[in-house]
CSV table of C-alpha atoms in Angstrom, one decimal:
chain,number,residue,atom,x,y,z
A,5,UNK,CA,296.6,129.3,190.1
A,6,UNK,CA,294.9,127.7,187.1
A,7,UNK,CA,290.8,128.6,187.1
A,8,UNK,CA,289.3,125.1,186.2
A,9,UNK,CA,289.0,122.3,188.1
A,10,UNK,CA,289.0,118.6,186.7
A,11,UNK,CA,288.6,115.5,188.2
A,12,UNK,CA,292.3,113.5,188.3
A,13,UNK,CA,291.8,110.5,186.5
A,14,UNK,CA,289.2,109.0,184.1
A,15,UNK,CA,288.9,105.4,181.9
A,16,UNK,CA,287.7,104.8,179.0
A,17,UNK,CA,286.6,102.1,177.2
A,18,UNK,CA,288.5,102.0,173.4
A,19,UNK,CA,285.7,102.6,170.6
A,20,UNK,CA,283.4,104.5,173.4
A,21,UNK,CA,283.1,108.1,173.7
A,22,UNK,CA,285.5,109.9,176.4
A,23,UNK,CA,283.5,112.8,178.2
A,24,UNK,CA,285.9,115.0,179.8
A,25,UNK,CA,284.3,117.6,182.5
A,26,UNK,CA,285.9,121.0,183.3
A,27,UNK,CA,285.0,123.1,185.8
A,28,UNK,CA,285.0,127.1,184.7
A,29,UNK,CA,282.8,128.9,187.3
A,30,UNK,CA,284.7,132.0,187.8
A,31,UNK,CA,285.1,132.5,183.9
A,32,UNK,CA,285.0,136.0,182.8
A,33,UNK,CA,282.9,137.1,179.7
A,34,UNK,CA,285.9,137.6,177.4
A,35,UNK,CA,287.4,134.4,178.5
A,36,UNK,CA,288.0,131.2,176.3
A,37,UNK,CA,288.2,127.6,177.3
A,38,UNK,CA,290.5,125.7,175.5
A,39,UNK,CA,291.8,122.1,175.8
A,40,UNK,CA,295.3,120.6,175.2
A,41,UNK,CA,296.4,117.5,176.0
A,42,UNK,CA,300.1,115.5,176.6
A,43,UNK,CA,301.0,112.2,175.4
A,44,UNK,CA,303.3,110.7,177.7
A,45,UNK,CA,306.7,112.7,177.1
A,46,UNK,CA,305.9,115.3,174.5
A,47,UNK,CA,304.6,118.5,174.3
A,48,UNK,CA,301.2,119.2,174.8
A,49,UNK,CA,299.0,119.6,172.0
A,50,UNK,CA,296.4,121.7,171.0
A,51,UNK,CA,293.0,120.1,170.2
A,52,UNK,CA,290.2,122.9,170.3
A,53,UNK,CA,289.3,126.0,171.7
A,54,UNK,CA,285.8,128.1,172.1
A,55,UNK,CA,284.3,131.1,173.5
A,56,UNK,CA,280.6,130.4,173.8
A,57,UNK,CA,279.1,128.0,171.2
A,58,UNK,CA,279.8,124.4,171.1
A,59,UNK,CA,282.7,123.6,168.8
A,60,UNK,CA,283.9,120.5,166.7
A,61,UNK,CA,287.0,119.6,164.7
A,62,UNK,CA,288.8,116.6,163.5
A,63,UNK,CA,289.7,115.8,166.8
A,64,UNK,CA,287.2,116.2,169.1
A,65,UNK,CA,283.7,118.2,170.3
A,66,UNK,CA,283.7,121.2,173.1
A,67,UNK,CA,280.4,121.9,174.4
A,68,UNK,CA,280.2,125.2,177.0
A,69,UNK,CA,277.3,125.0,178.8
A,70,UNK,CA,275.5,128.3,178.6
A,71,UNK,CA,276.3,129.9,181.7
A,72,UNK,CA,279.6,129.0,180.4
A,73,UNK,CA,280.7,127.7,183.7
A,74,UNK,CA,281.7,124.6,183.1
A,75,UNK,CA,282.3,122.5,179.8
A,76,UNK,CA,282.9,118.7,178.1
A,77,UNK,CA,285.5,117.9,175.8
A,78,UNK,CA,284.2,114.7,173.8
A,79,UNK,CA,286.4,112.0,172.1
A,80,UNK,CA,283.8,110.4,170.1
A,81,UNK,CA,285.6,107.4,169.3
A,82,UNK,CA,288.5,107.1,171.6
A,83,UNK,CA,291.4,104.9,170.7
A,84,UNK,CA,294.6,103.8,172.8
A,85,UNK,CA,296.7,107.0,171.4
A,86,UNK,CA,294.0,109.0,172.8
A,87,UNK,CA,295.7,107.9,176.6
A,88,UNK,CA,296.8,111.4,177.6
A,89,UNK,CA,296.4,114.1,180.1
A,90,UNK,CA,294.1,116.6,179.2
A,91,UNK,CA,294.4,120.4,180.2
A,92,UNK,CA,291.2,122.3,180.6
A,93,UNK,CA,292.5,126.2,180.1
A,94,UNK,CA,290.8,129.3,180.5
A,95,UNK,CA,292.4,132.1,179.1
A,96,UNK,CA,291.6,135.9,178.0
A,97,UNK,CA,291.6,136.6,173.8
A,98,UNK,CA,294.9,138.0,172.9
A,99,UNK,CA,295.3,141.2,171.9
A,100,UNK,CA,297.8,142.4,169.4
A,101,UNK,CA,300.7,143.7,171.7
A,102,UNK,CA,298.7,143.0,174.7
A,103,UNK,CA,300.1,141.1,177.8
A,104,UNK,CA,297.9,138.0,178.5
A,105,UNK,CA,299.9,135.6,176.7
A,106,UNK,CA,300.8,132.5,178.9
A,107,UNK,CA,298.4,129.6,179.3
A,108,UNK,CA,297.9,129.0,183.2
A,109,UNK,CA,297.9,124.8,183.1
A,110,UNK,CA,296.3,122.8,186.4
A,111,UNK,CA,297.2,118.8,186.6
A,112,UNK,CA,294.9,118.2,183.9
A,113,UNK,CA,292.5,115.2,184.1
A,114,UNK,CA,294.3,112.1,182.9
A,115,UNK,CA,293.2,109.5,180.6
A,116,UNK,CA,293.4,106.2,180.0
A,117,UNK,CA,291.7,104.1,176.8
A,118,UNK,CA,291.4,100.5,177.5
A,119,UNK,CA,290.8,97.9,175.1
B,22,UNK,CA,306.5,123.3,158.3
B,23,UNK,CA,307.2,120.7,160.4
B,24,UNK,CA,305.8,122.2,163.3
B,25,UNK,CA,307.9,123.8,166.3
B,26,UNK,CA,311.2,122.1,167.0
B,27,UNK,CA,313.3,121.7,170.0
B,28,UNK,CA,317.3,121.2,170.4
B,29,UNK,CA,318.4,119.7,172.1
B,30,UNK,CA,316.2,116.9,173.4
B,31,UNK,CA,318.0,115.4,176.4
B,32,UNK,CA,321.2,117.4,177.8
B,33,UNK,CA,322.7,116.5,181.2
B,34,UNK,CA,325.1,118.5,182.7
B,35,UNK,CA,326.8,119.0,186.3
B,36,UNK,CA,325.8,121.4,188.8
B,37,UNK,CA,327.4,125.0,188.6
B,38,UNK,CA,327.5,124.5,184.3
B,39,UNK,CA,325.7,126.4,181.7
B,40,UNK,CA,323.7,125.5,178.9
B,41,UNK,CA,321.6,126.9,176.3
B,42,UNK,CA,318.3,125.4,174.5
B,43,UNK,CA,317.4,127.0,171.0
B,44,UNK,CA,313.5,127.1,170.0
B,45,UNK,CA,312.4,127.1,166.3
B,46,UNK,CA,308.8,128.1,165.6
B,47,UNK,CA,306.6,127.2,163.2
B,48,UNK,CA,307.5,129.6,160.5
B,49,UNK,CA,306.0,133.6,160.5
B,50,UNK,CA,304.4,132.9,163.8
B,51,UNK,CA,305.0,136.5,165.4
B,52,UNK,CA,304.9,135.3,169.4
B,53,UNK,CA,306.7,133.0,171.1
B,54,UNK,CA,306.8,131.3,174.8
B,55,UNK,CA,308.9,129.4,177.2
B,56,UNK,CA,307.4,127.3,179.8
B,57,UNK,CA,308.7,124.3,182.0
B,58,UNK,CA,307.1,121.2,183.4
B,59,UNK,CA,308.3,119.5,186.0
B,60,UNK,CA,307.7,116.1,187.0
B,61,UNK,CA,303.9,115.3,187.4
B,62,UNK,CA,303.0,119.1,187.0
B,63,UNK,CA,301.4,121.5,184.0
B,64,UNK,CA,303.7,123.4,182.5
B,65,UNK,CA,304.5,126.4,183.8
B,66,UNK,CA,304.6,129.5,182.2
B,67,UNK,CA,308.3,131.7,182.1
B,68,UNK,CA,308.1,133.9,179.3
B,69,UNK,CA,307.2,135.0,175.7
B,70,UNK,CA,308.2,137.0,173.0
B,71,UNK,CA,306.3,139.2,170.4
B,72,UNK,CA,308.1,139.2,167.4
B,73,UNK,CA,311.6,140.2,168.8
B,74,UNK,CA,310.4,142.0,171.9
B,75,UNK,CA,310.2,140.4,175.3
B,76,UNK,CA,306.9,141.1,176.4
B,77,UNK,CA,306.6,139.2,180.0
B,78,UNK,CA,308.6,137.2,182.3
B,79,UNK,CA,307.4,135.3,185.2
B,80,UNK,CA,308.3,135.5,188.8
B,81,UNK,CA,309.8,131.9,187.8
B,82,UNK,CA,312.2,133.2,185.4
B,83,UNK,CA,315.3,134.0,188.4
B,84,UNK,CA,318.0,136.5,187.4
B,85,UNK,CA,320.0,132.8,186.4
B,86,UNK,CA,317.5,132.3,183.2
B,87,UNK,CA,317.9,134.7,180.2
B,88,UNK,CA,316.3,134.2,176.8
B,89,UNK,CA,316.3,136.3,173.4
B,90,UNK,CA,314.9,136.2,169.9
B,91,UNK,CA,317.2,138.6,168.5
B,92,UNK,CA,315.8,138.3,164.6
B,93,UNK,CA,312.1,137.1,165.5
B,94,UNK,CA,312.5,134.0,165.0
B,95,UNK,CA,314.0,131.7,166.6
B,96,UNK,CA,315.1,131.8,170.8
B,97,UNK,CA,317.3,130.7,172.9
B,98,UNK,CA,316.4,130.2,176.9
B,99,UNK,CA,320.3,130.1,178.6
B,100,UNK,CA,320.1,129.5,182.5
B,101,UNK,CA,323.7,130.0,184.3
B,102,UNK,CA,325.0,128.1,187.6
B,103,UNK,CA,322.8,125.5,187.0
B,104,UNK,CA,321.1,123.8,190.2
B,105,UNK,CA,319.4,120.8,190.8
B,106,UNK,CA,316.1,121.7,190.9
B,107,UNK,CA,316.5,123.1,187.1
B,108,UNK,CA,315.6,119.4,186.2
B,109,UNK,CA,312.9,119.4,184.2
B,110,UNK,CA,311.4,119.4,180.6
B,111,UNK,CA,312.1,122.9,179.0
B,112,UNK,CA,309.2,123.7,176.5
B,113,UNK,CA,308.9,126.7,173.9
B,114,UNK,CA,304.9,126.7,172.0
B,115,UNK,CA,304.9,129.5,169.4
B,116,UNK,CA,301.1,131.6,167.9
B,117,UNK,CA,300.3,133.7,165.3
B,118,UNK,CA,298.7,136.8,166.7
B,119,UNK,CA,296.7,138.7,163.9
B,120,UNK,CA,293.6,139.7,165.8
B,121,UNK,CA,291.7,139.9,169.3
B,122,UNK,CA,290.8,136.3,168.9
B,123,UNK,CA,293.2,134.0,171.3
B,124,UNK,CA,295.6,131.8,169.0
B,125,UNK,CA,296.2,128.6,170.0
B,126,UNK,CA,299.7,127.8,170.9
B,127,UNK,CA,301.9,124.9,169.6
B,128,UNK,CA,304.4,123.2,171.6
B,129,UNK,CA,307.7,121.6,170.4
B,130,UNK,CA,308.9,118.0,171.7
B,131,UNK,CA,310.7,120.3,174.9
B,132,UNK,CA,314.0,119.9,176.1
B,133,UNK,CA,315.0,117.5,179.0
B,134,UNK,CA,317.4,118.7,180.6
B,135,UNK,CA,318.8,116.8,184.2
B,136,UNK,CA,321.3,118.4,186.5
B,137,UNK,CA,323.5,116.2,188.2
């Protein structure tokens, strides 16, 4: 079973911000939380990952709270291609030659930018 | 590098038939995985490869599902006697695992496949 919970569904409006909320409260101390998410049809895509400290890329913002039990992905400026379901994943670091490989997904939290 | 590629995209067969879906990573990436999504769920995790070594399978992967990387690079996922309820979007993601920092993954376009 996947470790986070998100809520189903969220709206945004295009140009805003999107706050997406994960739920992490069982995370283990050599866990990360990373985020995906997949466009209608293809495969999911990686947007940005983090152990402890917040993170930012091109795409998008992670800030861990610091209990690190739960955590919001930001879109700063959503679009309409940002309409997408977004995975919340926790997952331990992978070892060389170590076994923990998969990524456990939930139902994600889906998206949808407005205009 | 064009990123991890899928073939083929769409492939319907009948019930009882074989087929075979062929993963390309993104080049040098040393692990690779095979999950499958059905409709309306996450993708599921079935099984990945370090270099040429199966390292993991999941209790999903039945004795019907095989899949090899016999050079390290690229795989194939063959399932045999294919049922009904093998409908579903066929996904491979492939890392690069150079340290004990988790790699993201990157996923291909998947492979539909229907069974009729």
């Amino acid at each position: 079973d996947a470790k986070t919970t998100q809520p189903p569904s969220m709206d945004c409006a295009e140009g805003r911000a999107a706050n997406l909320p994960c739920n992490h409260s069982t995370i283990s101390g050599n866990e990360y939380v990373y985020w995906y998410r997949q466009i209608h049809s293809q495969g999911p895509q990686y947007i940005i990952h983090g152990l402890k400290n917040n993170e930012t890329n091109e795409m998008a913002s992670l800030i861990i709270t610091e209990d690190r039990k739960s955590s919001t992905l930001i879109l700063p400026h959503a679009t309409l291609r940002d309409t997408a379901v977004y995975y919340c994943i926790v997952r331990v670091a992978t070892n060389y030659g170590g076994s923990q490989g998969n990524l456990i997904f939930g139902k994600g939290t889906k998206l949808s930018v407005k205009p | 590098d064009t990123g991890v590629s899928q073939n083929p995209r769409h492939k319907i067969t009948k019930r009882g038939q074989n087929v075979t879906f062929r993963c390309d990573p993104i080049s040098e990436h040393n692990r690779l995985y095979w999950y499958r999504q059905t409709l309306g769920q996450g993708p599921e995790f079935l099984t990945y490869f370090q270099n040429e070594a199966q390292l993991e399978k999941s209790r999903l992967l039945s004795d019907r599902f095989s899949a090899e990387r016999p050079k390290g690079s690229f795989s194939t996922l063959e399932i045999q006697r294919t049922e009904q309820g093998d409908s579903a979007m066929y996904l491979c993601a492939s890392s690069l695992v150079v340290s004990s920092v988790g790699p993201p993954q990157y996923f291909g376009p998947g492979t539909r496949l229907t069974v009729l």
